Amino acid sequence: MKTMKIYRKISVLAMAALVLASGFTSCSNDELDTNQYNKSGVNILGFGPMPITRGATMRVTGTKLNEVQEVLFPGGNQKVTPSSTTINGEFQLQNSQEMTVTIPDQCVPGKLRLVTKSGDVVESKTFITFAEEIKVSSIDPNPIHPGDILTIKGEYVWNIGQVVFFDHVVVDAENFVVNTRNEIQVRVPMEAKSGEVAYNDGSEGAENIVLANLSVDAAKATAVSNATPEFGDEITITGENLDLVTDIDFPAVDDVKDFSVSADGKSLKVKVPATCVSGTVTLNSASGLTTSVDITVPQATVSSINPTKDVKVGNTITITGEKLDRIVELVLPGLDTPLKKGEFTQSATQISFVVPEGMGDGKVVLVQHANYSVESDKISMYSEAPETTIWSGNKTIGNWDGSMGDLSWGGYDWSTVKPGQVLTIYLTPDMSAGWSQIRVGNGSWAALPGTADTNDLTAGDTKFSVTLTQAMIDELTANGGLVLCGAYFTVTKVTLSILEETIWSGSTALGNWSGNVGDLSWGGYDWSQVAVGTTLKLYYEVDPSVGYINIRFGNGSWAALPSTLSWGNDGNATPDPSETSIKTVLTADDLDQLVNAGGLVICGAGVICKKVVLQ
């Protein structure tokens, strides 16, 4: 044998030990008390002397020892049998606080146990240890496989209290499978790994004496049968000692335990989970050691989306890419309910869908399964919503070294803003550095609630919009207003949308004074709830088949509202064909007509009415 190294065992039990007298150590399961006998139930307070010899008499102190019916010592095994053998010891009760016991010949280091008359078992916290000098002559085999038997031979080796494997993996003497004077056998724990193996006598603060550098087998994966499997395929991982694998972590799917290992431990079969992604498959062992192989599973990719600018409800959007037939749902910006498979057209290389009402600006998220999705480029919806400019200029922001703060710290009254208004930043990204980012923040540059800390911009972006919530408005009002910061872009304008309420939408052609929008007349809408100063606005499309344009906002009898009489003869407006909307600010006289003279009728010629709103 090589020269054995000695080092000190660190034990948290040393902190709990209470020395009663020389050679006596506290072992009570109760919390320590200044009066050691002020305990409830049966307790072991101390025993000794330690170390001791077999056949000698040991004194035990404690509480209510008169309730003890059996004293059990840890026993040595003579063959490979279930561990934790105990031996009955003879004892004599002196009083309720003291007894004497005789150490059995086959006792080994371990815990003393008292069995009460009610059947409860009280264990000592420290080990019984022995005085004979331990002399180890051999340790075999080396290398060894976890779960196999390590044999240690010598003289008085049954006085070994613990075998300590590398990284504090401990086997107590009570759990040795063979324990005799000249030989002990220890089943190597599955948690063991290569490194120094040592022993100690089990006493508090005992020295660990190094026996050898023990080589312990570890699982090693060397190859996979199919590195590009389909979901659900069974793959075979080959290597060494794969019987030591306890579970497998696939990328995005951990703790897979449903696998089989060959008898020789050289191959392992497992099915690829339906919700994993490409990456590293990690095989875990009880020792904490891992080994791995890489796989690539079929994952959808996106190469383009069209159109991306001025997208309207009813348009068809087409996404191209690879493996798109695996997509199960589309998450559309601004909508809570995704489009499920079957609600869009798809092939392996293309997906198309019709833009639904309510879709907003942003990226389309294509979901393949719970753990994998891919995003499109950003799209911008066409908007007819009016907006008001609250700042314009030309402010260039470098690499997070400046900001546009003209709307902060009193630069704008944010308390006048309403939830639902859209804040739009018109900008030009500078992609010369290869990237551009924006943050919409408060007066201290912190991102507004519900917005990202950084938002990537692309070369094609011309604006960045945020729909303001009450939490955002509260933050702007209380913490210094609006600061735009980031990297590599120029701000040219900041706007707020004007909130509007749609009171009618459809598609009604006025023809040549042959049609009208009358759904808001004669009880079709409650005009009594509208306030003086509200803007009444019509969105329309030009009907080129008529050849000219007239628009009249009339009461229930088609007579023009008072505020529109200046539009032209009989209140008939003749807007430029390039216009797509017309509006008036309602006066008290207008509302009197709307409430008391039959509501609103829109008539005229040459336009197709699309929407009527109040602002």
Coordinates of C-alpha atoms in Angstrom, one line a residue:
M1 CA 0.0 0.0 0.0
K2 CA 1.1 3.6 -0.6
T3 CA 1.6 6.0 2.3
M4 CA -1.8 7.0 3.6
K5 CA -2.7 10.7 3.9
I6 CA -4.6 12.0 6.9
Y7 CA -6.9 14.9 7.0
R8 CA -9.6 16.2 9.4
K9 CA -13.2 15.3 8.8
I10 CA -15.5 18.3 9.1
S11 CA -18.7 17.6 10.9
V12 CA -21.7 19.7 11.7
L13 CA -22.4 17.3 14.6
A14 CA -19.4 18.8 16.4
M15 CA -21.4 21.9 16.9
A16 CA -24.2 20.0 18.6
A17 CA -22.0 18.0 20.9
L18 CA -22.2 18.6 24.7
V19 CA -19.4 17.1 26.8
L20 CA -20.7 15.9 30.1
A21 CA -17.4 14.5 31.4
S22 CA -14.2 13.2 30.0
G23 CA -15.1 10.6 27.4
F24 CA -18.9 11.4 27.6
T25 CA -20.7 13.1 24.7
S26 CA -24.3 14.4 24.4
C27 CA -26.5 12.4 22.1
S28 CA -29.9 13.8 22.9
N29 CA -32.5 14.3 20.1
D30 CA -33.9 17.3 22.1
E31 CA -32.6 20.8 21.9
L32 CA -29.8 21.5 24.4
D33 CA -30.9 22.9 27.7
T34 CA -28.9 24.4 30.5
N35 CA -30.4 21.7 32.7
Q36 CA -29.6 18.5 30.8
Y37 CA -32.1 16.5 32.7
N38 CA -34.9 18.9 32.0
K39 CA -36.1 16.8 29.0
S40 CA -39.3 15.2 27.9
G41 CA -39.4 11.4 27.2
V42 CA -36.5 9.1 26.8
N43 CA -33.3 10.8 25.8
I44 CA -29.6 9.8 25.5
L45 CA -27.4 12.5 27.1
G46 CA -24.1 10.7 27.0
F47 CA -22.3 7.4 26.9
G48 CA -18.7 6.2 27.5
P49 CA -15.9 5.9 27.8
M50 CA -15.1 6.3 24.2
P51 CA -13.3 4.7 22.4
I52 CA -14.0 1.3 24.1
T53 CA -13.3 -2.4 23.6
R54 CA -15.8 -5.2 22.9
G55 CA -16.9 -6.9 26.0
A56 CA -16.4 -3.8 28.2
T57 CA -19.1 -2.1 30.2
M58 CA -20.3 1.3 29.0
R59 CA -22.2 3.8 31.1
V60 CA -25.2 5.6 29.5
T61 CA -26.8 8.7 31.0
G62 CA -30.1 10.2 29.9
T63 CA -33.7 10.8 30.9
K64 CA -36.5 8.3 31.7
L65 CA -34.2 5.4 31.1
N66 CA -36.6 3.3 33.2
E67 CA -38.9 3.4 30.1
V68 CA -36.2 1.5 28.0
Q69 CA -36.9 -2.2 27.2
E70 CA -34.1 -2.9 24.7
V71 CA -30.6 -1.6 24.0
L72 CA -29.5 -2.2 20.4
F73 CA -25.9 -2.0 19.1
P74 CA -24.8 -1.8 15.4
G75 CA -23.8 -5.3 14.4
G76 CA -21.2 -6.5 11.9
N77 CA -22.3 -8.6 8.9
Q78 CA -20.7 -11.8 8.0
K79 CA -22.0 -12.1 4.5
V80 CA -23.6 -9.9 1.8
T81 CA -27.0 -9.3 3.5
P82 CA -29.3 -6.3 3.9
S83 CA -27.5 -3.6 5.9
S84 CA -28.1 -2.0 9.3
T85 CA -28.0 -5.2 11.4
T86 CA -28.4 -4.6 15.1
I87 CA -27.5 -6.7 18.1
N88 CA -29.3 -6.8 21.5
G89 CA -27.0 -5.7 24.4
E90 CA -27.3 -6.6 28.0
F91 CA -28.0 -3.7 30.3
Q92 CA -28.6 -2.9 33.9
L93 CA -30.8 0.1 35.0
Q94 CA -29.2 2.1 37.8
N95 CA -31.9 4.7 37.9
S96 CA -34.1 6.7 35.5
Q97 CA -31.0 8.7 34.5
E98 CA -28.3 6.0 34.2
M99 CA -27.7 2.5 33.0
T100 CA -24.7 0.3 32.3
V101 CA -24.5 -1.9 29.1
T102 CA -22.1 -4.5 27.9
I103 CA -20.5 -4.0 24.4
P104 CA -21.4 -7.2 22.3
D105 CA -18.5 -9.0 20.6
Q106 CA -19.9 -8.4 17.1
C107 CA -20.6 -4.7 17.6
V108 CA -19.2 -2.2 15.1
P109 CA -18.9 1.6 15.0
G110 CA -22.3 3.2 14.8
K111 CA -25.2 4.6 16.7
L112 CA -26.5 3.4 20.0
R113 CA -30.3 2.8 20.0
L114 CA -32.8 2.6 22.9
V115 CA -36.1 1.0 22.3
T116 CA -38.8 2.3 24.7
K117 CA -41.7 0.3 26.1
S118 CA -44.0 2.0 23.7
G119 CA -41.9 0.9 20.7
D120 CA -40.2 4.2 19.9
V121 CA -36.5 4.1 19.0
V122 CA -34.2 6.8 20.3
E123 CA -30.8 7.1 18.5
S124 CA -27.6 8.7 19.6
K125 CA -26.1 11.4 17.5
T126 CA -22.6 10.2 17.9
F127 CA -21.0 6.8 17.2
I128 CA -19.7 4.1 19.4
T129 CA -16.0 3.8 18.6
F130 CA -13.4 1.3 19.5
A131 CA -9.8 1.4 20.8
E132 CA -8.0 -1.2 18.7
E133 CA -5.7 0.3 16.0
I134 CA -7.0 -0.1 12.5
K135 CA -4.5 -1.4 10.0
V136 CA -5.5 -1.6 6.3
S137 CA -3.5 -4.0 4.1
S138 CA -5.5 -3.9 0.8
I139 CA -8.3 -2.2 -1.1
D140 CA -9.8 -3.9 -4.1
P141 CA -10.9 -3.6 -6.9
N142 CA -9.6 -0.4 -8.4
P143 CA -11.2 0.8 -10.8
I144 CA -14.7 -0.1 -9.7
H145 CA -18.3 0.4 -10.9
P146 CA -20.9 2.2 -8.7
G147 CA -23.1 -0.5 -7.1
D148 CA -20.2 -3.0 -6.9
I149 CA -18.5 -4.2 -3.8
L150 CA -15.3 -2.5 -2.6
T151 CA -13.3 -4.9 -0.2
I152 CA -11.0 -3.5 2.4
K153 CA -8.8 -6.0 4.3
G154 CA -6.5 -5.7 7.3
E155 CA -6.5 -5.9 11.1
Y156 CA -9.4 -4.5 13.2
V157 CA -11.0 -3.0 10.1
W158 CA -14.3 -3.6 11.8
N159 CA -13.4 -0.5 13.8
I160 CA -13.8 1.6 10.7
G161 CA -16.8 3.9 11.3
Q162 CA -17.2 5.4 7.9
V163 CA -15.8 5.0 4.4
V164 CA -15.7 8.4 2.7
F165 CA -15.7 8.6 -1.1
F166 CA -14.6 11.6 -3.0
D167 CA -16.8 14.8 -2.5
H168 CA -18.1 13.7 0.9
V169 CA -20.1 10.7 -0.2
V170 CA -20.2 8.6 3.1
V171 CA -21.1 5.1 3.9
D172 CA -21.5 4.3 7.7
A173 CA -20.3 1.1 9.2
E174 CA -23.9 0.1 9.9
N175 CA -24.4 -0.1 6.2
F176 CA -21.4 -2.1 5.3
V177 CA -22.5 -5.4 3.6
V178 CA -19.6 -7.4 5.3
N179 CA -18.1 -6.2 8.5
T180 CA -15.6 -8.5 10.3
R181 CA -12.4 -8.0 12.1
N182 CA -10.2 -8.6 9.0
E183 CA -12.5 -7.6 6.2
I184 CA -15.1 -5.1 5.4
Q185 CA -17.1 -4.8 2.2
V186 CA -18.8 -1.6 1.1
R187 CA -21.2 -1.2 -1.8
V188 CA -20.0 1.8 -3.8
P189 CA -22.8 4.4 -3.7
M190 CA -24.3 5.4 -7.1
E191 CA -23.3 9.0 -6.1
A192 CA -19.6 8.1 -5.9
K193 CA -17.1 9.4 -8.4
S194 CA -13.4 9.1 -9.0
G195 CA -11.1 10.6 -6.4
E196 CA -9.6 9.9 -3.0
V197 CA -11.4 7.2 -0.8
A198 CA -10.7 7.4 2.9
Y199 CA -11.9 6.1 6.2
N200 CA -12.4 7.2 9.8
D201 CA -13.4 5.6 13.1
G202 CA -16.7 7.5 13.3
S203 CA -15.9 9.7 16.3
E204 CA -16.6 13.4 16.4
G205 CA -13.9 15.3 14.6
A206 CA -12.3 12.1 13.5
E207 CA -9.3 12.2 11.0
N208 CA -10.0 10.9 7.6
I209 CA -7.2 8.6 6.5
V210 CA -6.8 8.3 2.7
L211 CA -6.6 4.8 1.4
A212 CA -6.1 5.4 -2.3
N213 CA -7.2 7.3 -5.4
L214 CA -10.2 5.3 -6.5
S215 CA -11.2 5.2 -10.1
V216 CA -15.0 5.0 -10.3
D217 CA -16.7 4.3 -13.5
A218 CA -18.8 7.1 -15.0
A219 CA -21.3 7.2 -17.8
K220 CA -19.9 8.3 -21.1
A221 CA -21.8 8.9 -24.3
T222 CA -19.8 8.6 -27.5
A223 CA -22.3 8.6 -30.4
V224 CA -26.0 8.8 -31.3
S225 CA -27.6 6.6 -33.9
N226 CA -29.5 9.5 -35.6
A227 CA -28.4 13.1 -35.0
T228 CA -31.3 14.5 -37.0
P229 CA -34.3 12.5 -35.7
E230 CA -38.0 13.2 -36.1
F231 CA -40.1 13.9 -33.0
G232 CA -41.1 10.6 -31.4
D233 CA -38.3 8.6 -33.1
E234 CA -36.4 6.2 -30.9
I235 CA -32.7 7.1 -30.9
T236 CA -29.8 4.9 -29.6
I237 CA -27.0 6.5 -27.7
T238 CA -23.9 4.4 -27.4
G239 CA -21.0 4.7 -25.0
E240 CA -19.8 3.2 -21.7
N241 CA -21.4 2.7 -18.3
L242 CA -24.8 4.0 -19.5
D243 CA -26.4 1.9 -16.8
L244 CA -25.4 4.7 -14.5
V245 CA -27.8 7.2 -16.2
T246 CA -30.7 8.2 -13.9
D247 CA -32.5 10.6 -16.2
I248 CA -32.1 12.5 -19.5
D249 CA -32.5 16.2 -20.2
F250 CA -33.5 17.0 -23.8
P251 CA -33.3 20.7 -24.9
A252 CA -36.5 22.3 -23.4
V253 CA -37.6 18.9 -21.9
D254 CA -36.0 17.8 -18.6
D255 CA -36.1 14.7 -16.5
V256 CA -37.0 12.1 -19.1
K257 CA -36.9 8.7 -17.3
D258 CA -38.6 6.5 -19.9
F259 CA -35.6 4.9 -21.5
S260 CA -33.9 1.4 -21.6
V261 CA -30.3 0.4 -21.2
S262 CA -28.5 -2.7 -22.6
A263 CA -27.2 -5.3 -20.2
D264 CA -23.6 -4.3 -20.9
G265 CA -24.3 -0.6 -20.3
K266 CA -23.0 0.3 -23.7
S267 CA -26.2 1.5 -25.3
L268 CA -29.3 3.4 -24.3
K269 CA -32.6 3.8 -26.2
V270 CA -34.9 6.7 -25.7
K271 CA -37.7 8.5 -27.7
V272 CA -37.3 12.1 -28.8
P273 CA -39.9 14.1 -27.0
A274 CA -42.5 15.9 -29.1
T275 CA -41.8 19.3 -27.5
C276 CA -38.0 19.3 -27.5
V277 CA -35.8 21.6 -29.6
S278 CA -32.4 21.2 -31.3
G279 CA -29.4 21.2 -29.0
T280 CA -27.6 19.1 -26.4
V281 CA -29.1 16.0 -24.9
T282 CA -27.6 15.6 -21.4
L283 CA -27.4 12.2 -19.6
N284 CA -27.4 12.6 -15.8
S285 CA -26.0 10.3 -13.2
A286 CA -26.6 10.1 -9.4
S287 CA -22.9 11.2 -9.0
G288 CA -23.8 14.6 -10.5
L289 CA -21.6 13.8 -13.5
T290 CA -23.1 14.3 -17.0
T291 CA -22.4 13.3 -20.5
S292 CA -24.0 14.4 -23.7
V293 CA -24.7 14.2 -27.4
D294 CA -26.2 16.7 -29.8
I295 CA -29.3 16.4 -31.9
T296 CA -31.1 18.5 -34.5
V297 CA -34.8 18.2 -34.7
P298 CA -37.1 19.6 -37.5
Q299 CA -37.8 23.2 -36.6
A300 CA -39.7 25.7 -38.7
T301 CA -37.9 28.8 -39.9
V302 CA -39.2 32.1 -41.4
S303 CA -37.4 33.9 -44.3
S304 CA -39.9 36.6 -45.2
I305 CA -43.4 38.1 -44.6
N306 CA -45.3 40.2 -47.1
P307 CA -46.8 42.8 -46.9
T308 CA -45.2 44.5 -43.9
K309 CA -46.3 48.1 -44.4
D310 CA -49.7 49.7 -44.4
V311 CA -51.5 46.4 -43.8
K312 CA -55.3 46.6 -43.8
V313 CA -58.0 44.4 -42.3
G314 CA -58.9 41.9 -45.0
N315 CA -55.5 41.8 -46.7
T316 CA -53.8 38.5 -47.1
I317 CA -50.4 38.1 -45.5
T318 CA -48.0 35.5 -46.8
I319 CA -45.1 34.1 -44.7
T320 CA -42.4 32.0 -46.4
G321 CA -39.9 29.7 -44.8
E322 CA -39.1 26.1 -44.2
K323 CA -41.0 23.3 -42.4
L324 CA -44.0 25.7 -42.0
D325 CA -46.3 22.7 -42.2
R326 CA -45.4 22.0 -38.6
I327 CA -46.8 25.3 -37.3
V328 CA -49.9 24.7 -35.1
E329 CA -51.0 28.3 -34.4
L330 CA -50.3 31.9 -35.3
V331 CA -50.2 34.6 -32.5
L332 CA -51.1 37.9 -34.1
P333 CA -50.0 41.2 -32.6
G334 CA -52.8 43.0 -30.7
L335 CA -55.0 39.9 -30.5
D336 CA -55.5 37.6 -27.5
T337 CA -56.9 34.6 -29.5
P338 CA -54.4 33.0 -31.9
L339 CA -55.3 31.5 -35.2
K340 CA -55.3 27.7 -34.9
K341 CA -54.2 25.2 -37.5
G342 CA -56.9 25.0 -40.1
E343 CA -57.7 28.7 -39.7
F344 CA -54.8 29.6 -42.0
T345 CA -53.4 28.1 -45.2
Q346 CA -50.1 26.3 -44.9
S347 CA -47.6 24.2 -46.8
A348 CA -44.0 23.3 -46.0
T349 CA -42.8 26.5 -47.4
Q350 CA -45.6 29.0 -47.0
I351 CA -48.4 30.2 -44.7
S352 CA -51.0 32.7 -45.5
F353 CA -53.9 34.3 -43.6
V354 CA -56.4 37.1 -43.9
V355 CA -55.8 40.0 -41.5
P356 CA -58.6 40.0 -38.9
E357 CA -60.2 43.0 -37.2
G358 CA -58.2 44.3 -34.3
M359 CA -54.8 43.2 -35.4
G360 CA -52.1 45.7 -34.5
D361 CA -48.5 46.5 -35.3
G362 CA -45.8 43.9 -34.4
K363 CA -44.4 40.5 -35.2
V364 CA -46.4 37.4 -36.0
V365 CA -45.4 34.5 -33.7
L366 CA -45.5 31.1 -35.4
V367 CA -45.9 28.4 -32.8
Q368 CA -44.6 24.9 -33.6
H369 CA -45.1 23.5 -30.1
A370 CA -45.1 24.6 -26.5
N371 CA -41.3 25.0 -26.4
Y372 CA -40.6 26.4 -29.8
S373 CA -41.8 29.3 -31.8
V374 CA -40.4 31.6 -34.5
E375 CA -41.1 35.2 -35.2
S376 CA -41.7 37.1 -38.4
D377 CA -40.4 40.6 -39.2
K378 CA -42.5 43.4 -37.8
I379 CA -45.5 44.6 -39.7
S380 CA -47.2 47.9 -39.6
M381 CA -51.0 48.3 -39.9
Y382 CA -52.5 51.1 -42.0
S383 CA -54.2 53.5 -39.7
E384 CA -56.9 56.1 -40.4
A385 CA -56.9 57.1 -36.8
P386 CA -56.2 60.8 -36.4
E387 CA -53.3 62.0 -34.3
T388 CA -51.9 65.2 -33.0
T389 CA -48.3 66.1 -33.0
I390 CA -46.8 66.9 -29.6
W391 CA -43.2 67.3 -30.7
S392 CA -41.4 67.7 -34.0
G393 CA -37.7 68.3 -34.8
N394 CA -34.6 66.4 -35.6
K395 CA -32.9 64.7 -32.6
T396 CA -30.1 62.1 -33.2
I397 CA -29.3 59.6 -30.5
G398 CA -26.0 57.8 -30.5
N399 CA -25.0 54.7 -28.6
W400 CA -27.0 55.2 -25.5
D401 CA -25.2 58.5 -24.9
G402 CA -28.2 60.9 -25.4
S403 CA -31.9 61.2 -25.3
M404 CA -34.9 63.2 -26.6
G405 CA -36.2 64.7 -23.4
D406 CA -38.2 67.7 -24.6
L407 CA -41.4 66.0 -23.4
S408 CA -40.0 65.4 -19.9
W409 CA -40.0 67.4 -16.7
G410 CA -42.8 69.8 -17.6
G411 CA -42.3 69.7 -21.4
Y412 CA -45.8 68.2 -21.8
D413 CA -48.9 67.8 -19.5
W414 CA -49.3 64.0 -19.4
S415 CA -52.2 64.2 -17.0
T416 CA -54.4 65.1 -20.0
V417 CA -53.7 61.8 -21.8
K418 CA -56.3 59.0 -21.8
P419 CA -55.8 55.2 -21.7
G420 CA -55.9 53.8 -25.2
Q421 CA -54.2 56.7 -26.9
V422 CA -51.4 55.6 -29.1
L423 CA -48.0 57.3 -28.6
T424 CA -46.1 57.1 -31.9
I425 CA -42.4 58.0 -32.4
Y426 CA -41.5 58.8 -36.0
L427 CA -37.9 57.9 -36.5
T428 CA -35.1 56.9 -38.9
P429 CA -32.8 54.1 -37.7
D430 CA -29.0 54.4 -38.4
M431 CA -27.9 50.9 -39.2
S432 CA -24.2 51.8 -39.9
A433 CA -23.3 50.1 -36.6
G434 CA -25.3 47.1 -37.6
W435 CA -28.0 47.6 -35.0
S436 CA -30.4 50.2 -33.5
Q437 CA -32.5 50.2 -30.3
I438 CA -35.1 52.4 -28.6
R439 CA -36.5 52.6 -25.1
V440 CA -39.7 54.5 -24.2
G441 CA -39.0 55.7 -20.7
N442 CA -39.9 58.1 -17.9
G443 CA -37.9 61.1 -16.8
S444 CA -35.2 58.8 -15.3
W445 CA -34.8 56.8 -18.5
A446 CA -36.6 53.7 -16.9
A447 CA -38.8 51.8 -19.4
L448 CA -42.5 52.5 -19.0
P449 CA -44.6 49.7 -17.3
G450 CA -45.4 46.9 -19.7
T451 CA -42.8 47.9 -22.2
A452 CA -39.4 46.3 -23.0
D453 CA -36.2 47.7 -21.6
T454 CA -34.8 47.7 -25.2
N455 CA -36.6 47.3 -28.5
D456 CA -34.6 46.4 -31.6
L457 CA -35.2 48.5 -34.7
T458 CA -34.7 47.5 -38.3
A459 CA -33.5 49.5 -41.3
G460 CA -37.1 49.7 -42.6
D461 CA -38.7 51.0 -39.5
T462 CA -40.2 54.5 -39.7
K463 CA -42.1 54.6 -36.5
F464 CA -42.4 53.0 -33.1
S465 CA -45.8 52.9 -31.3
V466 CA -47.0 52.3 -27.8
T467 CA -50.7 52.1 -26.7
L468 CA -50.7 53.9 -23.4
T469 CA -52.2 52.3 -20.4
Q470 CA -53.3 54.0 -17.2
A471 CA -50.1 52.6 -15.5
M472 CA -47.9 54.2 -18.2
I473 CA -49.8 57.5 -17.9
D474 CA -49.4 57.5 -14.1
E475 CA -45.7 56.9 -14.5
L476 CA -45.3 59.7 -17.0
T477 CA -47.3 62.1 -14.8
A478 CA -45.5 61.2 -11.5
N479 CA -41.9 60.5 -12.7
G480 CA -40.8 63.2 -15.1
G481 CA -42.7 62.7 -18.3
L482 CA -41.3 61.1 -21.5
V483 CA -37.7 60.4 -22.4
L484 CA -36.7 58.5 -25.6
C485 CA -33.3 56.9 -25.4
G486 CA -31.4 54.1 -27.1
A487 CA -28.9 53.8 -29.9
Y488 CA -28.4 54.9 -33.4
F489 CA -31.7 56.6 -34.5
T490 CA -33.1 60.0 -35.2
V491 CA -36.4 61.2 -33.9
T492 CA -38.4 63.5 -36.2
K493 CA -41.9 63.6 -34.6
V494 CA -43.9 62.4 -31.6
T495 CA -47.7 62.1 -31.9
L496 CA -50.7 61.1 -29.8
S497 CA -53.7 59.5 -31.4
I498 CA -57.0 61.2 -31.0
L499 CA -59.4 58.8 -29.3
E500 CA -62.6 58.1 -31.3
E501 CA -65.7 56.1 -30.8
T502 CA -67.0 54.3 -33.9
I503 CA -70.8 54.7 -33.9
W504 CA -71.4 53.2 -37.4
S505 CA -69.3 51.2 -39.8
G506 CA -70.2 49.5 -43.1
S507 CA -69.9 50.2 -46.8
T508 CA -72.8 52.3 -48.2
A509 CA -72.6 54.1 -51.6
L510 CA -74.4 57.4 -51.7
G511 CA -74.7 57.0 -55.5
N512 CA -76.0 60.1 -57.2
W513 CA -78.1 61.3 -54.2
S514 CA -79.8 57.9 -54.4
G515 CA -78.5 56.5 -51.2
N516 CA -77.9 57.5 -47.6
V517 CA -76.6 56.4 -44.2
G518 CA -79.7 56.6 -42.0
D519 CA -78.8 54.0 -39.4
L520 CA -78.1 56.8 -36.9
S521 CA -81.5 58.5 -37.4
W522 CA -84.9 58.1 -35.8
G523 CA -83.8 56.2 -32.7
G524 CA -80.8 54.6 -34.3
Y525 CA -78.4 56.4 -31.9
D526 CA -78.9 58.3 -28.6
W527 CA -77.6 61.7 -29.4
S528 CA -78.7 63.1 -26.0
Q529 CA -75.5 61.6 -24.5
V530 CA -73.2 63.6 -26.9
A531 CA -71.5 66.8 -25.6
V532 CA -71.2 70.1 -27.3
G533 CA -67.7 70.3 -28.9
T534 CA -67.6 66.7 -29.9
T535 CA -66.2 66.1 -33.4
L536 CA -68.4 64.2 -35.8
K537 CA -66.3 62.6 -38.5
L538 CA -67.1 60.5 -41.6
Y539 CA -64.5 58.2 -43.2
Y540 CA -65.2 57.4 -46.9
E541 CA -63.8 56.2 -50.2
V542 CA -64.4 58.1 -53.5
D543 CA -66.8 56.4 -56.0
P544 CA -65.3 57.3 -59.4
S545 CA -68.3 56.0 -61.3
V546 CA -70.4 59.0 -60.3
G547 CA -68.0 61.7 -61.5
Y548 CA -68.4 64.3 -58.7
I549 CA -68.6 64.5 -54.9
N550 CA -71.2 65.9 -52.6
I551 CA -71.5 65.2 -48.8
R552 CA -74.2 66.5 -46.5
F553 CA -74.5 65.9 -42.7
G554 CA -78.3 66.3 -42.2
N555 CA -81.0 65.7 -39.6
G556 CA -83.7 63.1 -39.9
S557 CA -85.2 65.1 -42.8
W558 CA -81.9 65.5 -44.6
A559 CA -81.7 69.2 -43.8
A560 CA -78.0 70.2 -43.2
L561 CA -76.8 70.6 -39.6
P562 CA -76.2 74.3 -38.7
S563 CA -72.5 73.9 -38.3
T564 CA -72.1 72.6 -41.9
L565 CA -74.1 75.3 -43.8
S566 CA -70.8 76.9 -44.7
W567 CA -69.7 73.8 -46.6
G568 CA -71.6 74.9 -49.6
N569 CA -75.1 75.3 -51.1
D570 CA -77.6 73.6 -48.7
G571 CA -74.6 72.5 -46.6
N572 CA -73.3 70.2 -49.5
A573 CA -69.6 69.8 -49.2
T574 CA -67.5 69.3 -52.4
P575 CA -64.2 68.0 -51.0
D576 CA -61.1 67.3 -53.2
P577 CA -61.1 63.8 -54.5
S578 CA -57.8 63.1 -52.7
E579 CA -59.6 63.5 -49.3
T580 CA -60.9 60.4 -47.4
S581 CA -62.7 62.0 -44.5
I582 CA -64.8 65.0 -43.5
K583 CA -65.7 66.3 -40.0
T584 CA -67.6 69.0 -38.1
V585 CA -67.5 70.1 -34.4
L586 CA -71.0 69.7 -33.1
T587 CA -72.6 72.9 -31.7
A588 CA -75.6 73.2 -29.4
D589 CA -77.8 73.9 -32.4
D590 CA -76.5 70.8 -34.1
L591 CA -77.3 68.6 -31.1
D592 CA -80.7 70.2 -30.9
Q593 CA -81.4 69.0 -34.4
L594 CA -79.9 65.5 -33.8
V595 CA -81.9 65.0 -30.6
N596 CA -85.2 66.6 -31.6
A597 CA -85.3 66.4 -35.4
G598 CA -84.6 62.7 -36.1
G599 CA -80.9 62.1 -35.6
L600 CA -78.3 62.0 -38.4
V601 CA -78.7 61.2 -42.1
I602 CA -75.6 61.4 -44.3
C603 CA -76.4 61.9 -48.0
G604 CA -74.8 63.1 -51.2
A605 CA -73.1 61.7 -54.2
G606 CA -69.8 60.1 -55.4
V607 CA -68.6 58.5 -52.1
I608 CA -68.8 55.2 -50.3
C609 CA -69.3 55.7 -46.6
K610 CA -67.1 53.4 -44.4
K611 CA -67.2 54.7 -40.9
V612 CA -68.8 57.4 -38.6
V613 CA -66.9 58.3 -35.4
L614 CA -67.1 60.7 -32.5
Q615 CA -63.9 62.3 -31.3

